[in-house]
Short mmCIF file of C-alpha atoms in Angstrom, two decimals:
data_model
loop_
_atom_site.label_atom_id
_atom_site.label_comp_id
_atom_site.label_asym_id
_atom_site.label_seq_id
_atom_site.Cartn_x
_atom_site.Cartn_y
_atom_site.Cartn_z
CA MET J 1 70.99 116.36 127.70
CA ARG J 2 73.00 115.43 124.62
CA ARG J 3 71.03 113.61 121.91
CA CYS J 4 72.52 110.30 120.75
CA LEU J 5 73.52 110.61 117.09
CA LEU J 6 74.24 106.97 116.36
CA SER J 7 71.64 104.61 114.99
CA LEU J 8 73.88 101.60 115.53
CA ALA J 9 73.23 100.66 119.15
CA LEU J 10 76.23 102.67 120.26
CA CYS J 11 76.09 106.01 122.05
CA LEU J 12 79.35 107.19 123.55
CA PRO J 13 79.65 109.98 126.13
CA LEU J 14 81.52 113.13 125.33
CA HIS J 15 84.21 112.23 127.82
CA ALA J 16 85.01 109.07 125.80
CA ALA J 17 88.04 110.94 124.49
CA ALA J 18 89.99 110.14 127.65
CA SER J 19 93.76 110.24 127.35
CA GLN J 20 94.10 106.45 127.46
CA SER J 21 91.38 105.54 124.93
CA LEU J 22 90.66 106.14 121.27
CA VAL J 23 87.33 105.87 119.48
CA VAL J 24 87.41 105.62 115.69
CA CYS J 25 84.33 106.09 113.54
CA THR J 26 84.86 103.66 110.68
CA GLU J 27 82.80 102.93 107.57
CA ALA J 28 81.79 99.28 107.68
CA SER J 29 81.82 96.00 109.56
CA PRO J 30 84.75 93.68 108.91
CA GLU J 31 84.00 90.59 106.87
CA GLY J 32 85.65 88.61 109.66
CA PHE J 33 88.96 88.56 111.52
CA ASP J 34 90.77 85.77 109.65
CA ILE J 35 92.42 88.24 107.29
CA VAL J 36 93.68 85.63 104.81
CA GLN J 37 90.08 85.06 103.68
CA TYR J 38 89.36 88.68 102.83
CA THR J 39 90.53 91.72 100.87
CA ALA J 40 88.49 94.67 102.21
CA ALA J 41 90.35 97.57 103.83
CA THR J 42 87.92 97.69 106.76
CA THR J 43 88.72 94.05 107.49
CA ALA J 44 92.45 94.78 107.36
CA ASP J 45 92.04 97.69 109.78
CA ALA J 46 90.25 95.39 112.24
CA SER J 47 92.68 92.49 111.95
CA SER J 48 96.05 92.78 110.20
CA GLU J 49 96.59 96.37 111.41
CA THR J 50 95.61 95.63 115.01
CA VAL J 51 95.82 91.96 115.98
CA PHE J 52 98.52 90.60 113.66
CA ASP J 53 102.09 91.26 112.51
CA ARG J 54 104.01 90.14 109.44
CA LEU J 55 107.60 89.08 108.80
CA VAL J 56 108.24 92.33 106.93
CA GLN J 57 106.36 95.57 107.45
CA PHE J 58 105.93 98.96 105.83
CA ALA J 59 107.40 102.01 107.54
CA PRO J 60 104.55 104.20 108.84
CA GLY J 61 103.05 106.38 106.14
CA SER J 62 105.13 104.89 103.33
CA THR J 63 105.78 101.85 101.14
CA ARG J 64 109.35 101.48 102.42
CA LEU J 65 110.06 98.00 103.76
CA GLN J 66 111.51 97.42 107.22
CA PRO J 67 111.95 94.45 109.54
CA GLY J 68 108.89 93.04 111.26
CA LEU J 69 108.75 89.64 112.94
CA ALA J 70 111.81 88.88 110.84
CA GLU J 71 114.65 91.05 112.11
CA SER J 72 116.79 90.44 109.02
CA TRP J 73 116.86 88.49 105.76
CA SER J 74 119.07 87.47 102.86
CA ILE J 75 118.26 86.81 99.21
CA SER J 76 120.26 84.49 96.96
CA ASP J 77 121.94 85.92 93.88
CA ASP J 78 119.49 84.13 91.59
CA GLY J 79 116.52 85.58 93.48
CA LEU J 80 115.10 82.17 94.35
CA VAL J 81 115.96 81.69 98.03
CA TYR J 82 114.91 83.99 100.89
CA GLU J 83 116.23 83.22 104.37
CA LEU J 84 114.74 85.15 107.29
CA GLN J 85 116.01 85.47 110.84
CA LEU J 86 113.06 85.64 113.23
CA ARG J 87 112.82 87.75 116.37
CA LYS J 88 113.06 85.97 119.68
CA ASP J 89 110.80 86.34 122.70
CA VAL J 90 107.84 87.75 120.77
CA LYS J 91 104.67 86.85 122.68
CA PHE J 92 101.27 85.87 121.33
CA HIS J 93 98.22 87.46 122.93
CA ALA J 94 96.86 85.97 126.13
CA THR J 95 93.04 86.04 126.03
CA PRO J 96 90.13 84.40 127.87
CA TRP J 97 90.05 81.79 125.06
CA PHE J 98 93.79 81.15 124.69
CA THR J 99 96.86 81.12 126.91
CA PRO J 100 100.06 80.66 124.90
CA SER J 101 102.65 78.27 126.29
CA ARG J 102 105.52 79.48 124.09
CA ALA J 103 106.76 82.49 122.16
CA PHE J 104 106.51 83.03 118.41
CA ASN J 105 108.79 80.77 116.36
CA ALA J 106 109.30 79.21 112.92
CA ASP J 107 106.40 76.78 113.40
CA ASP J 108 103.99 79.71 113.32
CA VAL J 109 105.45 80.98 110.04
CA LEU J 110 105.15 77.57 108.42
CA TRP J 111 101.57 77.14 109.63
CA SER J 112 100.56 80.60 108.37
CA PHE J 113 101.83 79.97 104.84
CA GLN J 114 101.34 76.24 104.40
CA ARG J 115 97.72 76.55 105.44
CA GLN J 116 97.16 78.70 102.33
CA LEU J 117 99.48 76.88 99.93
CA ASP J 118 99.29 73.17 100.76
CA PRO J 119 96.02 71.44 99.74
CA ASN J 120 96.86 68.64 102.21
CA HIS J 121 97.25 70.97 105.19
CA PRO J 122 94.54 70.18 107.81
CA TRP J 123 93.34 73.80 107.73
CA HIS J 124 93.44 74.34 103.97
CA LYS J 125 89.85 73.28 103.30
CA LEU J 126 88.46 74.93 106.43
CA SER J 127 88.36 78.42 104.91
CA PRO J 128 84.82 79.06 103.58
CA ARG J 129 86.08 81.94 101.43
CA GLY J 130 89.28 80.26 100.29
CA PHE J 131 92.46 82.34 100.22
CA PRO J 132 91.81 85.15 97.72
CA TYR J 133 95.27 86.70 97.69
CA ALA J 134 97.17 83.42 97.61
CA GLU J 135 94.88 82.11 94.88
CA SER J 136 94.72 85.23 92.71
CA MET J 137 98.48 85.74 92.97
CA ALA J 138 99.10 82.04 92.20
CA LEU J 139 101.43 81.70 95.18
CA GLY J 140 101.08 77.94 95.05
CA GLN J 141 102.78 78.02 91.66
CA LEU J 142 105.45 80.43 92.91
CA ILE J 143 106.62 79.04 96.26
CA GLU J 144 108.32 75.67 95.90
CA ARG J 145 109.12 75.13 99.59
CA THR J 146 108.72 76.81 102.96
CA GLU J 147 111.20 75.35 105.44
CA LYS J 148 112.07 75.63 109.11
CA LEU J 149 115.87 75.84 109.46
CA ASP J 150 115.72 76.12 113.24
CA GLU J 151 113.40 77.67 115.83
CA HIS J 152 114.13 81.18 114.58
CA ARG J 153 115.09 80.79 110.92
CA VAL J 154 112.90 80.06 107.92
CA ARG J 155 113.58 79.69 104.22
CA PHE J 156 111.32 80.36 101.22
CA THR J 157 112.42 78.75 97.96
CA LEU J 158 110.74 80.08 94.83
CA LYS J 159 110.26 78.35 91.49
CA HIS J 160 111.20 81.52 89.63
CA PRO J 161 112.32 85.04 90.61
CA GLU J 162 109.51 87.31 91.81
CA ALA J 163 110.37 91.00 91.98
CA PRO J 164 107.67 92.00 94.52
CA PHE J 165 108.03 88.92 96.77
CA LEU J 166 109.54 90.70 99.78
CA ALA J 167 106.87 93.41 99.57
CA ASP J 168 104.24 90.68 99.31
CA LEU J 169 105.40 89.37 102.71
CA ALA J 170 104.37 92.72 104.21
CA MET J 171 100.76 92.38 103.01
CA GLY J 172 97.86 91.46 105.24
CA PHE J 173 97.44 87.94 103.85
CA ALA J 174 101.00 87.19 105.08
CA SER J 175 100.02 87.83 108.72
CA ILE J 176 101.47 85.35 111.20
CA TYR J 177 99.11 83.19 113.26
CA SER J 178 99.70 81.06 116.35
CA ALA J 179 100.07 77.44 115.28
CA GLU J 180 99.48 76.46 118.91
CA TYR J 181 96.12 78.28 118.99
CA ALA J 182 95.14 76.67 115.67
CA ASP J 183 95.96 73.21 117.02
CA GLN J 184 93.86 73.93 120.12
CA LEU J 185 90.87 74.94 117.99
CA LEU J 186 91.17 71.96 115.67
CA LYS J 187 91.33 69.49 118.57
CA ALA J 188 88.27 71.15 120.13
CA GLY J 189 86.37 70.97 116.83
CA LYS J 190 86.00 74.75 116.72
CA PRO J 191 88.02 75.95 113.73
CA GLU J 192 85.46 78.69 113.01
CA GLN J 193 86.64 80.50 116.16
CA LEU J 194 89.81 81.53 114.32
CA ASN J 195 87.64 83.97 112.38
CA ARG J 196 85.70 85.16 115.44
CA GLU J 197 88.29 85.32 118.22
CA PRO J 198 91.64 86.13 116.61
CA VAL J 199 95.01 85.76 118.33
CA GLY J 200 98.19 87.36 117.04
CA THR J 201 101.31 89.21 118.16
CA GLY J 202 100.09 92.67 117.11
CA PRO J 203 99.78 95.95 119.03
CA PHE J 204 96.17 95.35 120.16
CA VAL J 205 94.39 92.38 121.70
CA PHE J 206 90.92 91.63 120.40
CA GLU J 207 88.22 91.74 123.10
CA ARG J 208 84.77 91.60 121.46
CA TYR J 209 82.73 92.47 118.41
CA ARG J 210 79.11 93.49 118.00
CA LYS J 211 78.16 93.22 114.33
CA ASP J 212 77.37 96.57 112.69
CA ALA J 213 78.03 98.33 116.00
CA GLN J 214 81.53 98.19 117.49
CA ILE J 215 84.83 96.33 117.87
CA ARG J 216 86.81 96.60 121.10
CA PHE J 217 90.54 96.08 121.57
CA ARG J 218 92.97 96.63 124.42
CA ALA J 219 96.63 97.49 124.18
CA ASN J 220 99.05 94.57 124.05
CA PRO J 221 101.23 95.09 127.16
CA ASP J 222 103.92 92.79 125.76
CA TYR J 223 104.09 94.18 122.25
CA TRP J 224 107.59 93.73 120.83
CA GLN J 225 107.65 97.31 119.53
CA GLY J 226 106.47 98.68 122.87
CA LYS J 227 103.02 98.95 124.41
CA PRO J 228 100.76 101.41 122.51
CA ALA J 229 100.06 104.72 124.25
CA ILE J 230 96.30 104.13 124.19
CA ASP J 231 94.94 101.48 126.54
CA LYS J 232 91.64 101.00 124.73
CA LEU J 233 90.80 101.13 121.03
CA LEU J 234 87.19 101.08 119.86
CA PHE J 235 85.94 101.02 116.28
CA ALA J 236 82.45 102.55 116.09
CA ILE J 237 80.99 101.12 112.88
CA THR J 238 79.29 104.04 111.18
CA PRO J 239 78.45 103.46 107.50
CA ASP J 240 76.79 106.85 106.99
CA PRO J 241 79.52 109.48 106.38
CA ASN J 242 77.19 112.20 107.69
CA VAL J 243 76.90 110.36 111.01
CA ARG J 244 80.69 109.89 111.17
CA VAL J 245 81.16 113.64 110.88
CA GLN J 246 78.43 114.36 113.44
CA GLN J 247 79.96 111.93 115.90
CA LEU J 248 83.40 113.47 115.39
CA LYS J 249 82.12 116.99 115.99
CA ALA J 250 80.19 115.85 119.07
CA GLY J 251 83.31 114.26 120.54
CA ALA J 252 81.86 110.72 120.47
CA CYS J 253 84.84 109.67 118.38
CA GLN J 254 88.24 111.26 117.97
CA VAL J 255 88.99 109.97 114.46
CA ALA J 256 86.65 109.71 111.47
CA VAL J 257 88.14 107.71 108.61
CA TYR J 258 87.01 108.06 105.00
CA PRO J 259 85.06 111.32 105.21
CA ARG J 260 83.42 112.32 101.94
CA PRO J 261 85.75 114.43 99.81
CA THR J 262 82.92 116.90 99.25
CA ASP J 263 82.86 117.51 103.05
CA ILE J 264 86.57 118.27 103.36
CA ALA J 265 86.35 122.04 102.83
CA ALA J 266 83.81 122.39 105.64
CA LEU J 267 85.76 120.12 107.98
CA ARG J 268 88.84 122.25 107.51
CA GLN J 269 86.89 125.26 108.77
CA ASP J 270 86.15 123.58 112.12
CA PRO J 271 88.68 124.85 114.71
CA ALA J 272 88.33 121.64 116.77
CA LEU J 273 89.46 119.40 113.93
CA ASN J 274 92.52 118.54 111.89
CA VAL J 275 92.16 117.10 108.40
CA LEU J 276 94.85 114.83 106.96
CA GLU J 277 95.26 114.41 103.21
CA LEU J 278 97.41 112.05 101.14
CA ASP J 279 97.85 111.07 97.51
CA SER J 280 97.15 107.39 98.05
CA LEU J 281 97.41 104.29 95.91
CA LEU J 282 93.68 104.04 95.28
CA VAL J 283 91.57 103.33 92.23
CA ALA J 284 87.79 103.51 91.86
CA TYR J 285 86.23 101.54 89.03
CA VAL J 286 83.20 99.66 87.79
CA GLY J 287 83.89 96.02 86.99
CA ILE J 288 82.22 94.79 83.79
CA ASN J 289 81.37 91.09 84.06
CA THR J 290 82.76 89.73 80.80
CA ARG J 291 81.25 86.32 81.55
CA HIS J 292 77.75 87.69 80.91
CA PRO J 293 76.68 88.27 77.29
CA PRO J 294 76.65 90.81 75.70
CA LEU J 295 79.39 92.12 78.03
CA ASP J 296 81.72 89.49 76.59
CA ASP J 297 81.84 91.62 73.39
CA VAL J 298 84.66 94.17 73.53
CA ARG J 299 82.58 96.58 71.41
CA VAL J 300 79.86 96.61 74.06
CA ARG J 301 82.40 97.26 76.82
CA GLN J 302 83.97 100.07 74.83
CA ALA J 303 80.51 101.55 74.21
CA ILE J 304 79.81 101.53 77.94
CA ASN J 305 83.07 103.37 78.60
CA LEU J 306 82.24 105.96 75.92
CA ALA J 307 78.79 106.48 77.44
CA VAL J 308 80.04 107.45 80.90
CA ASP J 309 80.65 111.12 81.67
CA THR J 310 83.57 110.40 83.98
CA ARG J 311 84.47 114.04 84.59
CA ALA J 312 80.92 114.82 85.74
CA TYR J 313 81.14 111.76 88.01
CA LEU J 314 84.38 113.03 89.58
CA ARG J 315 82.90 116.49 90.23
CA ALA J 316 79.81 115.02 91.90
CA GLN J 317 81.60 112.41 93.97
CA TYR J 318 84.87 114.06 94.97
CA GLY J 319 84.61 117.79 94.39
CA GLU J 320 87.35 119.88 92.86
CA GLY J 321 90.93 118.69 93.28
CA ASN J 322 90.20 115.65 95.44
CA ALA J 323 90.66 112.97 92.76
CA SER J 324 92.23 112.50 89.34
CA ILE J 325 90.58 110.75 86.42
CA ALA J 326 91.61 107.11 86.02
CA VAL J 327 92.95 105.71 82.78
CA ALA J 328 94.55 102.51 84.06
CA PRO J 329 94.18 100.19 87.06
CA TYR J 330 96.86 102.07 89.02
CA PRO J 331 97.99 105.69 89.44
CA ALA J 332 100.58 107.36 87.24
CA THR J 333 103.09 107.46 90.12
CA LEU J 334 103.78 103.72 89.89
CA LEU J 335 106.26 101.90 87.70
CA GLY J 336 105.24 101.24 84.10
CA PHE J 337 102.30 103.63 83.82
CA ASN J 338 101.53 104.10 80.14
CA ASP J 339 101.32 107.87 79.63
CA LYS J 340 100.31 107.38 75.99
CA LEU J 341 96.86 106.24 77.11
CA ASN J 342 94.06 108.78 77.34
CA PRO J 343 90.81 108.63 79.32
CA TRP J 344 87.81 107.39 77.39
CA PRO J 345 86.06 110.45 75.90
CA PHE J 346 82.42 111.12 76.70
CA ASP J 347 80.94 110.23 73.31
CA PRO J 348 77.39 108.77 73.47
CA GLU J 349 77.03 108.97 69.69
CA GLN J 350 80.06 106.74 69.10
CA ALA J 351 78.81 104.46 71.89
CA ARG J 352 75.50 103.98 70.07
CA ARG J 353 77.34 103.19 66.83
CA LEU J 354 79.39 100.51 68.57
CA LEU J 355 76.28 98.97 70.12
CA ALA J 356 74.61 98.86 66.73
CA GLU J 357 77.71 97.27 65.20
CA ALA J 358 77.59 94.63 67.95
CA GLY J 359 73.93 93.89 67.13
CA HIS J 360 72.36 95.85 70.00
CA LYS J 361 70.92 98.89 68.25
CA GLU J 362 67.87 98.74 70.54
CA GLY J 363 70.01 98.33 73.63
CA PHE J 364 69.58 95.70 76.34
CA LYS J 365 69.07 95.32 80.08
CA LEU J 366 71.65 94.83 82.83
CA SER J 367 72.16 95.37 86.55
CA ILE J 368 74.34 97.86 88.43
CA TRP J 369 75.51 96.67 91.84
CA THR J 370 76.61 98.99 94.62
CA ARG J 371 76.70 99.25 98.40
CA PRO J 372 75.09 101.46 101.06
CA GLY J 373 77.15 104.00 102.98
CA GLY J 374 80.32 105.20 101.36
CA GLY J 375 84.10 105.07 101.47
CA PRO J 376 87.16 106.61 99.85
CA THR J 377 86.66 105.04 96.43
CA ASN J 378 82.87 105.45 96.36
CA PRO J 379 81.90 108.37 98.60
CA ASN J 380 78.20 108.43 97.65
CA PRO J 381 77.18 105.07 96.15
CA GLY J 382 73.58 106.07 95.47
CA ILE J 383 74.45 109.14 93.42
CA GLY J 384 77.20 107.30 91.56
CA ALA J 385 74.90 104.43 90.57
CA GLN J 386 72.17 106.84 89.44
CA MET J 387 74.63 108.79 87.29
CA LEU J 388 75.82 105.59 85.63
CA GLN J 389 72.22 104.47 85.13
CA ALA J 390 71.35 107.77 83.41
CA ASP J 391 74.43 107.67 81.15
CA LEU J 392 73.60 104.13 80.04
CA ALA J 393 69.96 104.99 79.45
CA ALA J 394 71.10 107.67 76.99
CA ILE J 395 72.53 104.94 74.71
CA GLY J 396 69.58 102.56 75.14
CA ILE J 397 70.86 100.36 77.98
CA LYS J 398 68.27 99.94 80.74
CA ALA J 399 70.01 99.37 84.06
CA GLU J 400 68.51 98.22 87.34
CA ILE J 401 70.34 99.37 90.50
CA ARG J 402 70.78 96.76 93.23
CA VAL J 403 72.16 97.68 96.65
CA TYR J 404 73.86 95.06 98.83
CA GLU J 405 75.56 95.27 102.20
CA TRP J 406 79.34 95.19 101.71
CA GLY J 407 79.97 91.60 102.77
CA GLU J 408 77.07 90.32 100.69
CA LEU J 409 78.18 92.40 97.70
CA ILE J 410 81.69 90.94 97.82
CA LYS J 411 80.41 87.37 98.18
CA ARG J 412 77.95 87.64 95.29
CA ALA J 413 80.39 89.48 93.04
CA LYS J 414 82.98 86.76 93.67
CA ASN J 415 80.37 84.29 92.44
CA GLY J 416 79.97 86.38 89.27
CA GLU J 417 76.27 87.20 89.78
CA HIS J 418 76.56 90.87 88.80
CA ASP J 419 76.69 92.69 85.46
CA LEU J 420 78.32 95.95 86.55
CA VAL J 421 79.68 96.45 90.08
CA PHE J 422 81.18 99.52 91.73
CA MET J 423 84.48 98.55 93.30
CA GLY J 424 87.69 100.10 94.58
CA TRP J 425 91.20 98.93 95.34
CA ALA J 426 93.96 100.19 97.58
CA GLY J 427 97.46 99.06 96.68
CA ASP J 428 98.85 96.77 99.37
CA ASN J 429 102.56 97.02 98.72
CA GLY J 430 103.40 99.89 96.36
CA ASP J 431 104.10 97.58 93.41
CA PRO J 432 102.11 97.68 90.13
CA ASP J 433 101.65 93.93 90.30
CA ASN J 434 99.44 94.33 93.35
CA PHE J 435 96.86 96.16 91.24
CA LEU J 436 97.06 93.84 88.26
CA THR J 437 97.48 90.26 89.47
CA PRO J 438 94.84 90.22 92.27
CA ASN J 439 92.26 92.05 90.13
CA LEU J 440 92.84 91.21 86.47
CA SER J 441 94.88 88.01 86.12
CA CYS J 442 93.50 84.74 84.81
CA ALA J 443 94.16 83.16 88.22
CA ALA J 444 92.07 85.90 89.84
CA ALA J 445 89.30 85.31 87.31
CA LYS J 446 89.28 81.64 88.28
CA SER J 447 89.16 82.43 92.02
CA GLY J 448 86.46 85.09 91.57
CA GLU J 449 88.51 87.99 92.91
CA ASN J 450 88.69 89.39 89.36
CA GLN J 451 85.16 90.83 89.28
CA ALA J 452 85.37 91.35 85.53
CA GLY J 453 85.98 87.64 85.05
CA TRP J 454 88.39 88.78 82.37
CA CYS J 455 91.18 86.44 81.28
CA ASP J 456 93.31 87.77 78.44
CA LYS J 457 96.23 85.46 77.68
CA ALA J 458 98.45 88.21 76.26
CA PHE J 459 97.83 90.51 79.22
CA ASP J 460 98.31 87.67 81.68
CA GLY J 461 101.59 86.63 80.07
CA LEU J 462 102.96 90.16 80.29
CA ILE J 463 102.20 90.62 83.98
CA ARG J 464 103.54 87.16 84.83
CA GLU J 465 106.77 87.99 82.99
CA ALA J 466 106.98 91.37 84.76
CA ARG J 467 106.87 89.64 88.14
CA LYS J 468 109.88 87.54 87.24
CA VAL J 469 112.02 90.44 86.00
CA THR J 470 114.12 92.45 88.46
CA ASP J 471 115.30 95.13 86.01
CA PRO J 472 112.96 98.13 86.59
CA ALA J 473 113.22 99.37 82.99
CA ARG J 474 112.22 96.00 81.58
CA ARG J 475 109.39 95.63 84.10
CA ALA J 476 108.13 99.10 83.18
CA GLU J 477 108.02 98.25 79.48
CA LEU J 478 106.07 95.05 80.14
CA TYR J 479 103.55 96.93 82.26
CA ARG J 480 103.12 99.60 79.58
CA GLN J 481 102.25 96.87 77.08
CA ALA J 482 99.84 95.24 79.52
CA LEU J 483 98.07 98.53 80.24
CA ALA J 484 97.58 99.13 76.52
CA ILE J 485 95.77 95.77 76.28
CA PHE J 486 93.67 96.58 79.35
CA HIS J 487 92.64 99.92 77.86
CA GLU J 488 91.67 98.46 74.50
CA GLN J 489 89.79 95.48 75.96
CA ALA J 490 87.94 97.66 78.54
CA PRO J 491 87.07 95.11 81.28
CA TRP J 492 86.52 98.05 83.68
CA ILE J 493 85.11 101.52 83.62
CA PRO J 494 88.10 103.25 85.26
CA LEU J 495 86.73 106.14 87.30
CA ALA J 496 89.14 107.88 89.64
CA HIS J 497 92.30 107.89 91.71
CA PRO J 498 90.95 109.55 94.88
CA LYS J 499 92.98 111.28 97.54
CA GLN J 500 92.72 109.81 101.01
CA PHE J 501 91.43 111.83 103.96
CA ALA J 502 90.93 111.45 107.69
CA ALA J 503 89.49 113.94 110.16
CA LEU J 504 90.80 114.04 113.74
CA ARG J 505 89.91 115.99 116.81
CA LYS J 506 92.74 118.18 117.99
CA GLY J 507 94.76 116.40 120.64
CA VAL J 508 95.11 113.21 118.60
CA GLU J 509 98.77 112.81 117.72
CA GLY J 510 100.88 110.19 115.98
CA PHE J 511 98.33 109.04 113.41
CA GLN J 512 99.59 108.85 109.83
CA LEU J 513 97.65 108.14 106.69
CA SER J 514 99.08 105.26 104.72
CA PRO J 515 99.33 105.38 100.92
CA LEU J 516 98.21 101.75 101.07
CA GLY J 517 94.77 102.76 102.33
CA SER J 518 94.98 101.02 105.72
CA ASN J 519 94.73 102.59 109.17
CA ASN J 520 97.08 101.72 112.02
CA PHE J 521 96.63 103.25 115.48
CA SER J 522 99.54 101.68 117.35
CA ARG J 523 101.48 104.97 117.54
CA VAL J 524 98.56 107.25 118.37
CA ARG J 525 98.47 109.36 121.50
CA VAL J 526 95.48 111.31 122.81
CA LEU J 527 96.31 114.43 124.79
CA PRO J 528 94.08 115.32 127.77
#
């Protein structure tokens, strides 16, 4: 008899890898299914990549834009007006809790955006988490009007040009909801169901969710891009990367996302598995809460950066060749990377001098926040936190490690309760702005999404100007200036730009890693 390897109330038989089903071992529970409230990649995988579609989408495995629910668009010469022609006859999901009476149209687009942007919209105040992307990207100050021209045409009018706007429309927060379903929930007094029982136009229909155990979907038979090849999709929530690998080898799942980089060499030796690898748009970092003294002193933040042996951290967490050392908030492959910047050296002696200069010769106490389990930007949270703790102790800073479940960590960090917090970010649209504005802008500091709570007026002005400029050379120069300020002010401990991996059982075809860090299974086939 086969021994069950899962400790999460889920034990799947070996024959679960039937040709019409796919089981994915994933790293964490979603925060919810109303994607506009959240930013975690696991939440995107369970909602925007399965249940929902957007007006514009990224070509599989790339950052190239292509039509989505909008089949075409035009942009005015001044860059202020975007008109989009919507697809016709796109159906919303029919579920036990909702039966649509009409196809997708312009009303759904207006509802999806005005809900986030209009304080007077009946749904605007019904989001317990707010709208982190819309708030941190200051979309309310960007979009002047969203208009319905007819049933299948919409117009966005901007207050100023925004270079990444079209790419922004392909991000998860721009997912299109059913206005009819929302009206039904509001009339029934059950708006919270939008986050529990999602309805979209995407490739998979949500069926049910058992917290910390599994999420079940079925193929959308009416999907506008064609019914997926797999009839059933199941996410087996498996925070422990060791268990994910065990389940994959046992055949209880056919895909294991986010394996530990240090396990990759061994996985490649298994003849039953294929390992995918991609240079993704990822950054791992520790956010330094500049709202908490003495972390509001730039000398203290610089001392912390000098105290960390980043190269030793990379070797322990990722192994050889599986990550590059981070200098800036985004990888060197993106526009405007400042190649004149160097990683902080490992210099505890200079760190102690800076602490003494700042009046902390005897050190001080702080907290290090991390999560259980592990993912692509933090493969082994326990080891990483202990290494940081030891490095800080060497310069007189006594650090207490606190471990929180992912959803709780995000909520508390947004409230600014932490001192240092291990975080990661996957670029959502291939534009530098997506790393800077959501994570480091003054608007993001106000909303709480900027875990450093850092608001530098010069930095903020540069990135706002870069969004308005369409000339790539000018944008690049503005970003280089902004990155120089970031480096000098040190609101983060930049750690690594990890590669992305996934391990698949042989017979799984059509799955592509995305440089944006998300996982989409709509084109996957499982051979018998």
